[in-house]
PDB file of C-alpha atoms in Angstrom:
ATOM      1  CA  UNK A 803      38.705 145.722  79.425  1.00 41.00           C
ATOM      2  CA  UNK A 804      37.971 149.532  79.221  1.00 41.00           C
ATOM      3  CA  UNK A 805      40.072 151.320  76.212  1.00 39.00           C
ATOM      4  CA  UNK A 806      41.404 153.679  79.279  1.00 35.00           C
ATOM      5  CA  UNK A 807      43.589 150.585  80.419  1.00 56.00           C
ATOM      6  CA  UNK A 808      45.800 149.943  77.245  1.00 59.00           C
ATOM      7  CA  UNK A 809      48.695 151.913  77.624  1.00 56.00           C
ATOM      8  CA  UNK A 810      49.264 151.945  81.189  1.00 62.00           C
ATOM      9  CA  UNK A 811      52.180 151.028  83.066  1.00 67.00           C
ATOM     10  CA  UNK A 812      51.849 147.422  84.155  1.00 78.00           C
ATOM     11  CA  UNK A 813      52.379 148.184  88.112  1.00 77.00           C
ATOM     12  CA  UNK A 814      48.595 147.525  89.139  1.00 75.00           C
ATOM     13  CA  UNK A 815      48.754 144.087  86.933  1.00 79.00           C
ATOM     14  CA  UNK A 816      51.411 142.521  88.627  1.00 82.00           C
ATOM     15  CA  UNK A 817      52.329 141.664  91.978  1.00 78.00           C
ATOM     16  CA  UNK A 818      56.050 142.338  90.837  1.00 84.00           C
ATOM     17  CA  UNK A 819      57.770 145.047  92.105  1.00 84.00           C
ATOM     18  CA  UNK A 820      61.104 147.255  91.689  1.00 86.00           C
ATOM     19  CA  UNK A 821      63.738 145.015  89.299  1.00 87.00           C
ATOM     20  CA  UNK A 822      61.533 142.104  89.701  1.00 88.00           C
ATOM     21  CA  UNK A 823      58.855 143.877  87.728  1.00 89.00           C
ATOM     22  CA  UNK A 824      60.332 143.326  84.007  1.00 90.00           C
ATOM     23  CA  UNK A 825      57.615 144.359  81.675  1.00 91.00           C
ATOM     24  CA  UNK A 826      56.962 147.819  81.363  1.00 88.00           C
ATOM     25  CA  UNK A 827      53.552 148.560  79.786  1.00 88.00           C
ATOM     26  CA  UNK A 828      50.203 146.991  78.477  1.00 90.00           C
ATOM     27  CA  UNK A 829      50.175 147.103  74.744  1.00 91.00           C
ATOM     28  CA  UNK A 830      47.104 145.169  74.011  1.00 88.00           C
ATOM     29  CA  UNK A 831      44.345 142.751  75.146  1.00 85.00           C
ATOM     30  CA  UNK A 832      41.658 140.428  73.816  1.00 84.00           C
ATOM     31  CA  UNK A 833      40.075 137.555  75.586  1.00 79.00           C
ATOM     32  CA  UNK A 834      42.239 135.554  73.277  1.00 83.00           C
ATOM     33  CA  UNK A 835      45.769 137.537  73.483  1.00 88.00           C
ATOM     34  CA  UNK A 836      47.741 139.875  75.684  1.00 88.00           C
ATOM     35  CA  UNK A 837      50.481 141.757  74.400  1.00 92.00           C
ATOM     36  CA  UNK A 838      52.858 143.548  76.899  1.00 91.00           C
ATOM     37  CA  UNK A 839      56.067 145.827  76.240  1.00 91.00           C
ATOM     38  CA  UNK A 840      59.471 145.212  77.664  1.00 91.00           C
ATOM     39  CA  UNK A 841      62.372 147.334  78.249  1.00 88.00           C
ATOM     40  CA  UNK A 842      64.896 145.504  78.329  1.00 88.00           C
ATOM     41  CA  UNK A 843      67.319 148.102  79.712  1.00 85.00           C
ATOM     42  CA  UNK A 844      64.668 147.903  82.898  1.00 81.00           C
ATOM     43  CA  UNK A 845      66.194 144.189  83.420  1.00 82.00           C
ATOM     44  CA  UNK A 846      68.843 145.244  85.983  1.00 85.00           C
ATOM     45  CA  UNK A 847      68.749 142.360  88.200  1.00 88.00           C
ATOM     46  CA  UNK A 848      69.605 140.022  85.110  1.00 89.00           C
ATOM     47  CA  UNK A 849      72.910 141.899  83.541  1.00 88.00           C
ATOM     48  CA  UNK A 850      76.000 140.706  83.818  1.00 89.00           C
ATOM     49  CA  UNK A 851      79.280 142.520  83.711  1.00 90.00           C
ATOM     50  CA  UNK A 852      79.035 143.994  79.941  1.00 89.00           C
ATOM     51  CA  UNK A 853      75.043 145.006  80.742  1.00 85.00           C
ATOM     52  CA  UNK A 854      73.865 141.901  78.869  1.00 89.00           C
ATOM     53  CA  UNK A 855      70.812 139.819  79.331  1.00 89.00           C
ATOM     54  CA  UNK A 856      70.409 136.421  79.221  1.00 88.00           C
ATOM     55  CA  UNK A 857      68.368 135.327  76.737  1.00 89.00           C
ATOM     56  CA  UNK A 858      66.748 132.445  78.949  1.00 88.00           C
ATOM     57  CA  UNK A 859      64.998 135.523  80.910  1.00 90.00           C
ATOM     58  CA  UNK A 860      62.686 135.814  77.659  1.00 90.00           C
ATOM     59  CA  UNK A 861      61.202 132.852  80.048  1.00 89.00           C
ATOM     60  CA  UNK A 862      60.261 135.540  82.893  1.00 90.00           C
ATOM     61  CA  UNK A 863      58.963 138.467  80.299  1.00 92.00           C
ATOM     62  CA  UNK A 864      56.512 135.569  79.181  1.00 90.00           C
ATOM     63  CA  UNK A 865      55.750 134.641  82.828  1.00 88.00           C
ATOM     64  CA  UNK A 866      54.556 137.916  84.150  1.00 90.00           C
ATOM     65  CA  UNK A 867      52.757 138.590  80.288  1.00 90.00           C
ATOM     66  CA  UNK A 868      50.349 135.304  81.196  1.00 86.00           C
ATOM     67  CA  UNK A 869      50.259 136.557  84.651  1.00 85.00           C
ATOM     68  CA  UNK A 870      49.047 139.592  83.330  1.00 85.00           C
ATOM     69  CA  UNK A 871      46.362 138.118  80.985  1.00 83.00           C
ATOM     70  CA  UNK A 872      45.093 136.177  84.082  1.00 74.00           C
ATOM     71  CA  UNK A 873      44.705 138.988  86.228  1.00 75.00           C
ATOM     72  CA  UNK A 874      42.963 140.592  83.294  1.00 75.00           C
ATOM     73  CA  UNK A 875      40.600 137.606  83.659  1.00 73.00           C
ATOM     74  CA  UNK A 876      40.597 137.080  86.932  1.00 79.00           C
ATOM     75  CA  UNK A 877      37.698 137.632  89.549  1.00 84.00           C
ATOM     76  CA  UNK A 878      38.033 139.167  92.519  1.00 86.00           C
ATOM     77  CA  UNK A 879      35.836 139.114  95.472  1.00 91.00           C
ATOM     78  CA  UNK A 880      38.101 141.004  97.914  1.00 92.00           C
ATOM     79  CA  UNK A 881      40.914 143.982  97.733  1.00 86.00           C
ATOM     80  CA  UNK A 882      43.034 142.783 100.393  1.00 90.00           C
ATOM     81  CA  UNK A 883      44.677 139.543 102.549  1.00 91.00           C
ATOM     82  CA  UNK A 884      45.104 140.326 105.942  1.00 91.00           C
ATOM     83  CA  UNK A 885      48.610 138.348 107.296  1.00 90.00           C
ATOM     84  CA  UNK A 886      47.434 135.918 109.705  1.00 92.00           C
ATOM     85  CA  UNK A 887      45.080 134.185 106.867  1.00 93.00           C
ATOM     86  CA  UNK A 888      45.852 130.942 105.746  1.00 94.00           C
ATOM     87  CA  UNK A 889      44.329 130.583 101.669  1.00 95.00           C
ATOM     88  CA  UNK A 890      43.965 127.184  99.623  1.00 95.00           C
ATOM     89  CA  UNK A 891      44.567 127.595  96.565  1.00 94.00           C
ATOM     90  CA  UNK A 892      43.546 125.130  94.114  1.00 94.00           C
ATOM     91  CA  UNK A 893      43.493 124.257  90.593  1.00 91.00           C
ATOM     92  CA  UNK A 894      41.849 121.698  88.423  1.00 91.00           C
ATOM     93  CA  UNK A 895      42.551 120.709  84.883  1.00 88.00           C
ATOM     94  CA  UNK A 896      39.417 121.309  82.785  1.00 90.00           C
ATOM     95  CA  UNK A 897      41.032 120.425  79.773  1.00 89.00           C
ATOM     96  CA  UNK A 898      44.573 119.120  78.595  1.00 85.00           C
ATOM     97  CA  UNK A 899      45.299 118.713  74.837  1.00 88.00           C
ATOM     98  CA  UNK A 900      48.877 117.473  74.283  1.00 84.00           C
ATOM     99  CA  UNK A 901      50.882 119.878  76.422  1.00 80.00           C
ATOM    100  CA  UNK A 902      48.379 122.664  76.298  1.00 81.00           C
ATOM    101  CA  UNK A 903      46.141 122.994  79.215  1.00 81.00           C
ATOM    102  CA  UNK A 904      43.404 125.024  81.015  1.00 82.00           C
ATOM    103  CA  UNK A 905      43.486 125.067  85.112  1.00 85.00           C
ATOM    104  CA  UNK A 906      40.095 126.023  86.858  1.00 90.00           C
ATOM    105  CA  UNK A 907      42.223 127.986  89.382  1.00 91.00           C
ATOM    106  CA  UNK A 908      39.853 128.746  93.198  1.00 94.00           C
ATOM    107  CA  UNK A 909      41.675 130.823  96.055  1.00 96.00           C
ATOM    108  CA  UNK A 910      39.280 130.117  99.293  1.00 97.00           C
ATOM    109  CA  UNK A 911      39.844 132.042 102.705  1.00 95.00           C
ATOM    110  CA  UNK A 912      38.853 130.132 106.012  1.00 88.00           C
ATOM    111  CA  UNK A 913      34.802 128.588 105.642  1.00 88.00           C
ATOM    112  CA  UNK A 914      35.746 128.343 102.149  1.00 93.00           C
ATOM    113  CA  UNK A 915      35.239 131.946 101.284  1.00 96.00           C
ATOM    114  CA  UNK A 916      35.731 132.691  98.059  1.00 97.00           C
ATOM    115  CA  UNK A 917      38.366 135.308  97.506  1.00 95.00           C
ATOM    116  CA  UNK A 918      39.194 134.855  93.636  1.00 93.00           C
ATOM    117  CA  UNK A 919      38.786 132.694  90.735  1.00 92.00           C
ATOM    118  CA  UNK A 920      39.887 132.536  87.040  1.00 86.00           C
ATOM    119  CA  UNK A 921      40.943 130.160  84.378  1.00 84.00           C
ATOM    120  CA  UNK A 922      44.723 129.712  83.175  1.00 78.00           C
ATOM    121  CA  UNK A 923      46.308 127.994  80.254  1.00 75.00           C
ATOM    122  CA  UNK A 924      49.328 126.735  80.228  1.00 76.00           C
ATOM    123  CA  UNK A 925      51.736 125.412  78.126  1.00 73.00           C
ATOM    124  CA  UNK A 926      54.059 122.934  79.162  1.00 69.00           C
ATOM    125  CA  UNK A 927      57.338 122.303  76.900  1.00 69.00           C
ATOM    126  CA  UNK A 928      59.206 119.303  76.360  1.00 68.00           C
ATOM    127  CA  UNK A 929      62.259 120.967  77.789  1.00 65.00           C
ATOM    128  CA  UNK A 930      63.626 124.877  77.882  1.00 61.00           C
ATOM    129  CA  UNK A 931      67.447 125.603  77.018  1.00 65.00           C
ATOM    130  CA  UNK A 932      69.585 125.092  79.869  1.00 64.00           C
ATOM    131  CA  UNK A 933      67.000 123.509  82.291  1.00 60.00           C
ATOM    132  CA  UNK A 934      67.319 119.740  82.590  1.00 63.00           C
ATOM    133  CA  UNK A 935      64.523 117.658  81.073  1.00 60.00           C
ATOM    134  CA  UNK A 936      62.039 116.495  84.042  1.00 55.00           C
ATOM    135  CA  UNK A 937      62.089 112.893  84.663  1.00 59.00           C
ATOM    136  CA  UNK A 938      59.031 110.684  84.832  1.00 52.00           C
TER     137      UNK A 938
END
């Protein structure tokens, strides 16, 4: 990543947009580690009455921060979708440890065109405050 891009406002990162965009800048990235900033004042669409946030939304800051880092290592092979394409999307588990795990993750256009391609890791928690546990 250039030097040039730390900083910046996150708009070109994300495919967020207006009050569903909630982290406001790029702080820092490594291969390793992204670190993004977030305003929490920005969070308009999760206030209630007395301009609180819920603290379960900490779950969306971290969403769009991962989201982030994969763009940030993300290829790709086209700048836009046109409307009538149909895209498969796939992804492929390349390596699970416990509840940590890396996703080859493939977007193909029609003749299997390659149109992107990266690697995510995930995290997946026993259970998150409020959300019912899953059940097996």
């Amino acid at each position: 990543m250039r030097e040039a891009e730390i900083g910046r406002e996150i708009e070109g990162l994300l495919p967020h947009s207006g009050p569903m965009r909630l982290l406001s800048r790029l702080l820092s990235h490594t291969r390793e580690r992204t670190i993004c900033a977030v305003d929490v004042s920005d969070s308009e669409l999760f206030r209630d009455a007395d301009g609180q946030v819920p603290a379960c939304v900490v779950v969306e800051y971290m969403a769009q921060c991962v989201a982030a880092h994969g763009v940030l290592h993300l290829e790709l092979f086209r700048d836009r979708l046109a409307p009538s394409e149909s895209l498969e999307v796939s992804a492929r588990i390349l390596q699970r440890i416990g509840r940590l795990a890396s996703l080859q993750c493939e977007v193909r256009a029609a003749e299997g065109e390659l149109v992107a391609e990266g690697v995510l890791s995930v995290f997946v928690p026993d259970s998150l405050p409020g959300v019912p546990a899953a059940r097996s």
